[in-house]
């Protein structure tokens, strides 16, 4: 795993707004970090990456990490 | 078509064997559009999924009852072989062209961890998706091997549905 990715994961919940804002703009492979930080897989059951992205963004809005 | 001069710089064996671009990069990060598939899904013939055994929502990993000998979220060669077995592939001794069959080559790095898969084409060439970038055609499984993907260590094959085999007299 890339050291920068590990650093972001180590930030814990403080990193969630940044990750989710980035996820709003583009799909990237943030799902591992999100699952690690949130301690649950909000995208579980999604059939593709875009569906997982939408589930995480909806969760982020509900939790008020993003608007 | 994009400038793909970067490809032989990263995949050092392609410079000697040659390659063609089959399709442009399917991802467009400037517009937030991801690649719809990765190399493993491409080898499996799926272009709407991202195949990787990570156990995270959004990623696909086929599980067929009785075919997995490892937990399905482990990056092992056996797990990758099982994934292709679940869609009808059987083990093959080599990557040699066989009329009526398509083959898949599985690659591992020097730690034995799977890195890539390539699929044979009816004309005897092979096709690979390079990460999130281009789909290419290359002449042999070995031509995409090297420092990034390691080497092909396992081959599988399945019959091409509806294929009429050539008759030799």
PDB file of C-alpha atoms in Angstrom:
ATOM      1  CA  UNK A   1       0.000   0.000   0.000  1.00  0.00           C
ATOM      2  CA  UNK A   2       1.272   3.448  -0.889  1.00  0.00           C
ATOM      3  CA  UNK A   3       2.642   5.360   2.135  1.00  0.00           C
ATOM      4  CA  UNK A   4       0.461   8.401   1.346  1.00  0.00           C
ATOM      5  CA  UNK A   5      -2.628   6.199   1.384  1.00  0.00           C
ATOM      6  CA  UNK A   6      -1.555   4.775   4.743  1.00  0.00           C
ATOM      7  CA  UNK A   7      -1.036   8.297   6.114  1.00  0.00           C
ATOM      8  CA  UNK A   8      -4.560   9.272   5.115  1.00  0.00           C
ATOM      9  CA  UNK A   9      -5.944   6.148   6.758  1.00  0.00           C
ATOM     10  CA  UNK A  10      -4.004   6.979   9.916  1.00  0.00           C
ATOM     11  CA  UNK A  11      -5.806  10.352  10.091  1.00  0.00           C
ATOM     12  CA  UNK A  12      -8.951   8.455  10.981  1.00  0.00           C
ATOM     13  CA  UNK A  13     -12.282  10.251  10.884  1.00  0.00           C
ATOM     14  CA  UNK A  14     -10.609  13.615  10.276  1.00  0.00           C
ATOM     15  CA  UNK A  15      -9.852  12.351   6.774  1.00  0.00           C
ATOM     16  CA  UNK A  16     -13.452  11.494   5.924  1.00  0.00           C
ATOM     17  CA  UNK A  17     -14.532  14.958   4.654  1.00  0.00           C
ATOM     18  CA  UNK A  18     -11.498  15.115   2.346  1.00  0.00           C
ATOM     19  CA  UNK A  19     -11.944  11.597   1.036  1.00  0.00           C
ATOM     20  CA  UNK A  20     -15.670  12.057   0.466  1.00  0.00           C
ATOM     21  CA  UNK A  21     -15.196  15.437  -1.224  1.00  0.00           C
ATOM     22  CA  UNK A  22     -12.702  13.800  -3.553  1.00  0.00           C
ATOM     23  CA  UNK A  23     -15.123  10.967  -4.153  1.00  0.00           C
ATOM     24  CA  UNK A  24     -17.749  13.527  -5.180  1.00  0.00           C
ATOM     25  CA  UNK A  25     -15.454  14.740  -7.951  1.00  0.00           C
ATOM     26  CA  UNK A  26     -14.163  11.421  -9.168  1.00  0.00           C
ATOM     27  CA  UNK A  27     -14.134   7.756  -8.421  1.00  0.00           C
ATOM     28  CA  UNK A  28     -10.907   6.669  -6.946  1.00  0.00           C
ATOM     29  CA  UNK A  29      -9.978   3.643  -4.929  1.00  0.00           C
ATOM     30  CA  UNK A  30     -10.908   5.128  -1.577  1.00  0.00           C
ATOM     31  CA  UNK A  31     -13.208   2.311  -0.520  1.00  0.00           C
ATOM     32  CA  UNK A  32     -10.583   0.406   1.413  1.00  0.00           C
ATOM     33  CA  UNK A  33      -9.717   3.515   3.463  1.00  0.00           C
ATOM     34  CA  UNK A  34     -13.378   4.365   3.976  1.00  0.00           C
ATOM     35  CA  UNK A  35     -14.158   0.891   5.250  1.00  0.00           C
ATOM     36  CA  UNK A  36     -11.112   0.984   7.523  1.00  0.00           C
ATOM     37  CA  UNK A  37     -11.969   4.385   9.009  1.00  0.00           C
ATOM     38  CA  UNK A  38     -15.741   3.965   9.249  1.00  0.00           C
ATOM     39  CA  UNK A  39     -15.339   0.412  10.558  1.00  0.00           C
ATOM     40  CA  UNK A  40     -18.154  -0.688   8.303  1.00  0.00           C
ATOM     41  CA  UNK A  41     -18.566  -1.253   4.592  1.00  0.00           C
ATOM     42  CA  UNK A  42     -21.293   1.121   3.491  1.00  0.00           C
ATOM     43  CA  UNK A  43     -20.794  -0.006  -0.097  1.00  0.00           C
ATOM     44  CA  UNK A  44     -21.403  -3.655   0.731  1.00  0.00           C
ATOM     45  CA  UNK A  45     -23.623  -5.249  -1.868  1.00  0.00           C
ATOM     46  CA  UNK A  46     -22.859  -2.623  -4.534  1.00  0.00           C
ATOM     47  CA  UNK A  47     -22.481  -4.238  -7.921  1.00  0.00           C
ATOM     48  CA  UNK A  48     -19.868  -1.789  -9.197  1.00  0.00           C
ATOM     49  CA  UNK A  49     -17.632   1.057  -8.086  1.00  0.00           C
ATOM     50  CA  UNK A  50     -20.063   3.805  -9.070  1.00  0.00           C
ATOM     51  CA  UNK A  51     -22.830   2.259  -7.004  1.00  0.00           C
ATOM     52  CA  UNK A  52     -20.458   1.977  -4.044  1.00  0.00           C
ATOM     53  CA  UNK A  53     -19.514   5.630  -4.519  1.00  0.00           C
ATOM     54  CA  UNK A  54     -23.159   6.713  -4.383  1.00  0.00           C
ATOM     55  CA  UNK A  55     -23.757   4.712  -1.203  1.00  0.00           C
ATOM     56  CA  UNK A  56     -20.717   6.254   0.490  1.00  0.00           C
ATOM     57  CA  UNK A  57     -21.680   9.779  -0.567  1.00  0.00           C
ATOM     58  CA  UNK A  58     -25.227   9.334   0.744  1.00  0.00           C
ATOM     59  CA  UNK A  59     -23.773   8.063   4.020  1.00  0.00           C
ATOM     60  CA  UNK A  60     -21.360  10.998   4.173  1.00  0.00           C
ATOM     61  CA  UNK A  61     -24.200  13.480   3.750  1.00  0.00           C
ATOM     62  CA  UNK A  62     -26.298  11.764   6.378  1.00  0.00           C
ATOM     63  CA  UNK A  63     -23.370  11.821   8.802  1.00  0.00           C
ATOM     64  CA  UNK A  64     -22.727  15.474   7.847  1.00  0.00           C
ATOM     65  CA  UNK A  65     -19.159  14.879   6.733  1.00  0.00           C
ATOM     66  CA  UNK A  66     -20.093  16.517   3.424  1.00  0.00           C
ATOM     67  CA  UNK A  67     -22.943  18.669   2.202  1.00  0.00           C
TER      68      UNK A  67
ATOM     69  CA  UNK B   1      -6.220   7.890 -30.017  1.00  0.00           C
ATOM     70  CA  UNK B   2      -4.085   8.972 -27.093  1.00  0.00           C
ATOM     71  CA  UNK B   3      -0.338   9.140 -27.107  1.00  0.00           C
ATOM     72  CA  UNK B   4       0.713   5.756 -25.747  1.00  0.00           C
ATOM     73  CA  UNK B   5       4.445   6.184 -25.927  1.00  0.00           C
ATOM     74  CA  UNK B   6       4.524   5.591 -22.162  1.00  0.00           C
ATOM     75  CA  UNK B   7       3.534   1.951 -22.568  1.00  0.00           C
ATOM     76  CA  UNK B   8       6.870   0.384 -23.648  1.00  0.00           C
ATOM     77  CA  UNK B   9       8.659   2.492 -21.027  1.00  0.00           C
ATOM     78  CA  UNK B  10       6.659   0.807 -18.285  1.00  0.00           C
ATOM     79  CA  UNK B  11       6.335  -2.648 -19.828  1.00  0.00           C
ATOM     80  CA  UNK B  12       9.893  -3.141 -20.997  1.00  0.00           C
ATOM     81  CA  UNK B  13       9.355  -6.335 -23.006  1.00  0.00           C
ATOM     82  CA  UNK B  14       6.746  -4.733 -25.258  1.00  0.00           C
ATOM     83  CA  UNK B  15       9.384  -2.623 -26.961  1.00  0.00           C
ATOM     84  CA  UNK B  16      10.930  -5.772 -28.416  1.00  0.00           C
ATOM     85  CA  UNK B  17       7.766  -7.732 -29.193  1.00  0.00           C
ATOM     86  CA  UNK B  18       5.566  -4.857 -30.299  1.00  0.00           C
ATOM     87  CA  UNK B  19       1.941  -4.143 -29.367  1.00  0.00           C
ATOM     88  CA  UNK B  20      -1.213  -2.434 -30.646  1.00  0.00           C
ATOM     89  CA  UNK B  21      -3.678  -0.260 -28.806  1.00  0.00           C
ATOM     90  CA  UNK B  22      -7.078  -1.949 -28.944  1.00  0.00           C
ATOM     91  CA  UNK B  23      -9.031   0.744 -27.143  1.00  0.00           C
ATOM     92  CA  UNK B  24      -8.295   4.087 -25.607  1.00  0.00           C
ATOM     93  CA  UNK B  25      -8.137   4.558 -21.893  1.00  0.00           C
ATOM     94  CA  UNK B  26     -11.669   4.056 -20.584  1.00  0.00           C
ATOM     95  CA  UNK B  27     -11.230   6.232 -17.539  1.00  0.00           C
ATOM     96  CA  UNK B  28     -11.398   9.984 -17.659  1.00  0.00           C
ATOM     97  CA  UNK B  29     -10.352  11.392 -14.334  1.00  0.00           C
ATOM     98  CA  UNK B  30     -10.876  14.974 -15.416  1.00  0.00           C
ATOM     99  CA  UNK B  31     -14.590  14.223 -15.614  1.00  0.00           C
ATOM    100  CA  UNK B  32     -14.729  11.877 -12.668  1.00  0.00           C
ATOM    101  CA  UNK B  33     -15.419   8.886 -14.865  1.00  0.00           C
ATOM    102  CA  UNK B  34     -13.661   5.755 -13.707  1.00  0.00           C
ATOM    103  CA  UNK B  35     -12.502   2.899 -15.770  1.00  0.00           C
ATOM    104  CA  UNK B  36     -15.426   0.512 -15.772  1.00  0.00           C
ATOM    105  CA  UNK B  37     -13.189  -2.523 -15.476  1.00  0.00           C
ATOM    106  CA  UNK B  38      -9.690  -3.676 -14.643  1.00  0.00           C
ATOM    107  CA  UNK B  39      -7.323  -6.220 -16.141  1.00  0.00           C
ATOM    108  CA  UNK B  40      -8.828  -9.236 -14.377  1.00  0.00           C
ATOM    109  CA  UNK B  41     -12.369  -8.359 -15.449  1.00  0.00           C
ATOM    110  CA  UNK B  42     -11.150  -7.699 -18.991  1.00  0.00           C
ATOM    111  CA  UNK B  43      -9.482 -11.114 -19.119  1.00  0.00           C
ATOM    112  CA  UNK B  44     -12.758 -12.613 -17.912  1.00  0.00           C
ATOM    113  CA  UNK B  45     -14.636 -10.774 -20.654  1.00  0.00           C
ATOM    114  CA  UNK B  46     -16.469  -8.370 -18.305  1.00  0.00           C
ATOM    115  CA  UNK B  47     -16.380  -4.656 -19.005  1.00  0.00           C
ATOM    116  CA  UNK B  48     -18.747  -3.375 -16.323  1.00  0.00           C
ATOM    117  CA  UNK B  49     -16.981  -4.717 -13.258  1.00  0.00           C
ATOM    118  CA  UNK B  50     -13.781  -4.285 -11.331  1.00  0.00           C
ATOM    119  CA  UNK B  51     -12.548  -7.731 -10.282  1.00  0.00           C
ATOM    120  CA  UNK B  52     -10.315  -7.979  -7.242  1.00  0.00           C
ATOM    121  CA  UNK B  53     -10.512 -10.206  -4.164  1.00  0.00           C
ATOM    122  CA  UNK B  54     -10.605  -7.457  -1.539  1.00  0.00           C
ATOM    123  CA  UNK B  55     -14.004  -8.056   0.051  1.00  0.00           C
ATOM    124  CA  UNK B  56     -15.022  -4.404  -0.296  1.00  0.00           C
ATOM    125  CA  UNK B  57     -18.355  -3.234  -1.670  1.00  0.00           C
ATOM    126  CA  UNK B  58     -18.153  -2.162  -5.303  1.00  0.00           C
ATOM    127  CA  UNK B  59     -15.497  -4.705  -6.267  1.00  0.00           C
ATOM    128  CA  UNK B  60     -16.518  -7.990  -7.827  1.00  0.00           C
ATOM    129  CA  UNK B  61     -15.062 -11.367  -7.035  1.00  0.00           C
ATOM    130  CA  UNK B  62     -16.845 -14.469  -8.288  1.00  0.00           C
ATOM    131  CA  UNK B  63     -17.438 -17.196  -5.798  1.00  0.00           C
ATOM    132  CA  UNK B  64     -18.653 -20.534  -7.007  1.00  0.00           C
ATOM    133  CA  UNK B  65     -19.545 -23.116  -4.430  1.00  0.00           C
ATOM    134  CA  UNK B  66     -16.757 -25.626  -3.985  1.00  0.00           C
ATOM    135  CA  UNK B  67     -14.244 -23.928  -6.267  1.00  0.00           C
ATOM    136  CA  UNK B  68     -12.434 -21.722  -3.752  1.00  0.00           C
ATOM    137  CA  UNK B  69      -9.812 -23.320  -1.596  1.00  0.00           C
ATOM    138  CA  UNK B  70      -8.825 -20.012  -0.010  1.00  0.00           C
ATOM    139  CA  UNK B  71     -11.032 -17.362   1.567  1.00  0.00           C
ATOM    140  CA  UNK B  72     -12.278 -15.331  -1.419  1.00  0.00           C
ATOM    141  CA  UNK B  73     -10.745 -12.068  -0.240  1.00  0.00           C
ATOM    142  CA  UNK B  74      -7.141 -13.287  -0.327  1.00  0.00           C
ATOM    143  CA  UNK B  75      -4.705 -12.296  -3.082  1.00  0.00           C
ATOM    144  CA  UNK B  76      -3.419 -15.758  -3.898  1.00  0.00           C
ATOM    145  CA  UNK B  77      -2.829 -17.484  -7.186  1.00  0.00           C
ATOM    146  CA  UNK B  78      -5.165 -20.307  -6.150  1.00  0.00           C
ATOM    147  CA  UNK B  79      -7.908 -17.783  -5.524  1.00  0.00           C
ATOM    148  CA  UNK B  80      -7.434 -16.240  -8.969  1.00  0.00           C
ATOM    149  CA  UNK B  81      -7.460 -19.666 -10.596  1.00  0.00           C
ATOM    150  CA  UNK B  82     -10.667 -20.471  -8.720  1.00  0.00           C
ATOM    151  CA  UNK B  83     -12.272 -17.245  -9.932  1.00  0.00           C
ATOM    152  CA  UNK B  84     -11.662 -18.207 -13.570  1.00  0.00           C
ATOM    153  CA  UNK B  85     -12.745 -21.782 -12.917  1.00  0.00           C
ATOM    154  CA  UNK B  86     -16.041 -20.378 -11.657  1.00  0.00           C
ATOM    155  CA  UNK B  87     -16.720 -18.959 -15.128  1.00  0.00           C
ATOM    156  CA  UNK B  88     -15.886 -22.129 -16.990  1.00  0.00           C
ATOM    157  CA  UNK B  89     -12.122 -22.144 -17.352  1.00  0.00           C
ATOM    158  CA  UNK B  90     -10.068 -25.272 -16.820  1.00  0.00           C
ATOM    159  CA  UNK B  91      -6.345 -25.596 -16.230  1.00  0.00           C
ATOM    160  CA  UNK B  92      -4.095 -25.589 -19.273  1.00  0.00           C
ATOM    161  CA  UNK B  93      -0.487 -26.671 -19.575  1.00  0.00           C
ATOM    162  CA  UNK B  94       0.582 -23.646 -21.580  1.00  0.00           C
ATOM    163  CA  UNK B  95      -0.459 -20.528 -23.437  1.00  0.00           C
ATOM    164  CA  UNK B  96      -0.138 -22.048 -26.897  1.00  0.00           C
ATOM    165  CA  UNK B  97      -2.930 -21.254 -29.350  1.00  0.00           C
ATOM    166  CA  UNK B  98      -5.600 -23.966 -29.592  1.00  0.00           C
ATOM    167  CA  UNK B  99      -8.357 -23.814 -32.160  1.00  0.00           C
ATOM    168  CA  UNK B 100     -11.726 -23.238 -30.517  1.00  0.00           C
ATOM    169  CA  UNK B 101     -10.339 -22.240 -27.124  1.00  0.00           C
ATOM    170  CA  UNK B 102      -9.602 -18.986 -25.419  1.00  0.00           C
ATOM    171  CA  UNK B 103      -6.930 -18.939 -22.774  1.00  0.00           C
ATOM    172  CA  UNK B 104      -6.126 -16.798 -19.780  1.00  0.00           C
ATOM    173  CA  UNK B 105      -2.644 -16.214 -18.401  1.00  0.00           C
ATOM    174  CA  UNK B 106      -2.262 -15.301 -14.724  1.00  0.00           C
ATOM    175  CA  UNK B 107       0.767 -13.299 -13.607  1.00  0.00           C
ATOM    176  CA  UNK B 108       2.467 -13.065 -10.241  1.00  0.00           C
ATOM    177  CA  UNK B 109       5.206 -10.800  -8.923  1.00  0.00           C
ATOM    178  CA  UNK B 110       8.396 -12.068  -7.314  1.00  0.00           C
ATOM    179  CA  UNK B 111       6.526 -12.551  -4.042  1.00  0.00           C
ATOM    180  CA  UNK B 112       3.992 -14.808  -5.727  1.00  0.00           C
ATOM    181  CA  UNK B 113       1.163 -12.292  -5.451  1.00  0.00           C
ATOM    182  CA  UNK B 114      -1.165 -12.070  -8.464  1.00  0.00           C
ATOM    183  CA  UNK B 115      -0.775  -8.875 -10.447  1.00  0.00           C
ATOM    184  CA  UNK B 116      -2.428  -9.274 -13.821  1.00  0.00           C
ATOM    185  CA  UNK B 117      -4.357 -11.444 -16.239  1.00  0.00           C
ATOM    186  CA  UNK B 118      -4.270 -11.522 -20.043  1.00  0.00           C
ATOM    187  CA  UNK B 119      -6.612 -13.278 -22.461  1.00  0.00           C
ATOM    188  CA  UNK B 120      -5.856 -14.915 -25.786  1.00  0.00           C
ATOM    189  CA  UNK B 121      -7.517 -13.729 -28.975  1.00  0.00           C
ATOM    190  CA  UNK B 122      -8.734 -15.946 -31.833  1.00  0.00           C
ATOM    191  CA  UNK B 123      -5.853 -14.760 -34.036  1.00  0.00           C
ATOM    192  CA  UNK B 124      -3.246 -16.053 -31.582  1.00  0.00           C
ATOM    193  CA  UNK B 125      -2.415 -12.697 -30.063  1.00  0.00           C
ATOM    194  CA  UNK B 126      -3.232 -11.734 -26.483  1.00  0.00           C
ATOM    195  CA  UNK B 127      -5.070  -8.790 -24.967  1.00  0.00           C
ATOM    196  CA  UNK B 128      -4.476  -6.957 -21.705  1.00  0.00           C
ATOM    197  CA  UNK B 129      -5.919  -3.979 -19.937  1.00  0.00           C
ATOM    198  CA  UNK B 130      -3.154  -1.909 -18.426  1.00  0.00           C
ATOM    199  CA  UNK B 131      -4.476  -0.900 -15.017  1.00  0.00           C
ATOM    200  CA  UNK B 132      -7.034   1.836 -15.623  1.00  0.00           C
ATOM    201  CA  UNK B 133      -5.454   2.701 -18.933  1.00  0.00           C
ATOM    202  CA  UNK B 134      -5.514   1.289 -22.456  1.00  0.00           C
ATOM    203  CA  UNK B 135      -6.481  -2.150 -23.669  1.00  0.00           C
ATOM    204  CA  UNK B 136      -3.669  -3.511 -25.785  1.00  0.00           C
ATOM    205  CA  UNK B 137      -2.950  -6.467 -28.054  1.00  0.00           C
ATOM    206  CA  UNK B 138       0.395  -8.197 -27.591  1.00  0.00           C
ATOM    207  CA  UNK B 139       1.913 -11.227 -29.290  1.00  0.00           C
ATOM    208  CA  UNK B 140       2.678 -13.479 -26.322  1.00  0.00           C
ATOM    209  CA  UNK B 141       1.855 -13.671 -22.611  1.00  0.00           C
ATOM    210  CA  UNK B 142       5.509 -13.007 -21.834  1.00  0.00           C
ATOM    211  CA  UNK B 143       5.570  -9.739 -23.755  1.00  0.00           C
ATOM    212  CA  UNK B 144       3.570  -7.962 -21.036  1.00  0.00           C
ATOM    213  CA  UNK B 145       5.629  -9.532 -18.243  1.00  0.00           C
ATOM    214  CA  UNK B 146       8.525  -7.817 -16.520  1.00  0.00           C
ATOM    215  CA  UNK B 147       9.102  -5.561 -13.564  1.00  0.00           C
ATOM    216  CA  UNK B 148       5.455  -4.433 -13.229  1.00  0.00           C
ATOM    217  CA  UNK B 149       3.460  -7.631 -13.695  1.00  0.00           C
ATOM    218  CA  UNK B 150       6.121 -10.243 -13.052  1.00  0.00           C
ATOM    219  CA  UNK B 151       5.616 -13.346 -15.150  1.00  0.00           C
ATOM    220  CA  UNK B 152       2.787 -15.595 -16.325  1.00  0.00           C
ATOM    221  CA  UNK B 153       2.746 -18.688 -14.141  1.00  0.00           C
ATOM    222  CA  UNK B 154      -0.648 -20.274 -14.726  1.00  0.00           C
ATOM    223  CA  UNK B 155      -2.792 -20.798 -17.796  1.00  0.00           C
ATOM    224  CA  UNK B 156      -6.441 -21.694 -18.093  1.00  0.00           C
ATOM    225  CA  UNK B 157      -8.640 -22.348 -21.087  1.00  0.00           C
ATOM    226  CA  UNK B 158     -12.276 -22.673 -22.067  1.00  0.00           C
ATOM    227  CA  UNK B 159     -14.096 -23.430 -25.271  1.00  0.00           C
ATOM    228  CA  UNK B 160     -15.256 -20.453 -27.270  1.00  0.00           C
ATOM    229  CA  UNK B 161     -19.057 -20.816 -27.456  1.00  0.00           C
ATOM    230  CA  UNK B 162     -20.298 -21.433 -30.989  1.00  0.00           C
ATOM    231  CA  UNK B 163     -16.813 -21.684 -32.418  1.00  0.00           C
ATOM    232  CA  UNK B 164     -16.498 -23.918 -35.466  1.00  0.00           C
ATOM    233  CA  UNK B 165     -13.204 -25.702 -35.376  1.00  0.00           C
ATOM    234  CA  UNK B 166     -11.146 -25.876 -38.520  1.00  0.00           C
ATOM    235  CA  UNK B 167     -11.120 -29.254 -40.209  1.00  0.00           C
ATOM    236  CA  UNK B 168      -7.788 -30.511 -41.421  1.00  0.00           C
ATOM    237  CA  UNK B 169      -7.524 -33.314 -44.019  1.00  0.00           C
TER     238      UNK B 169
END
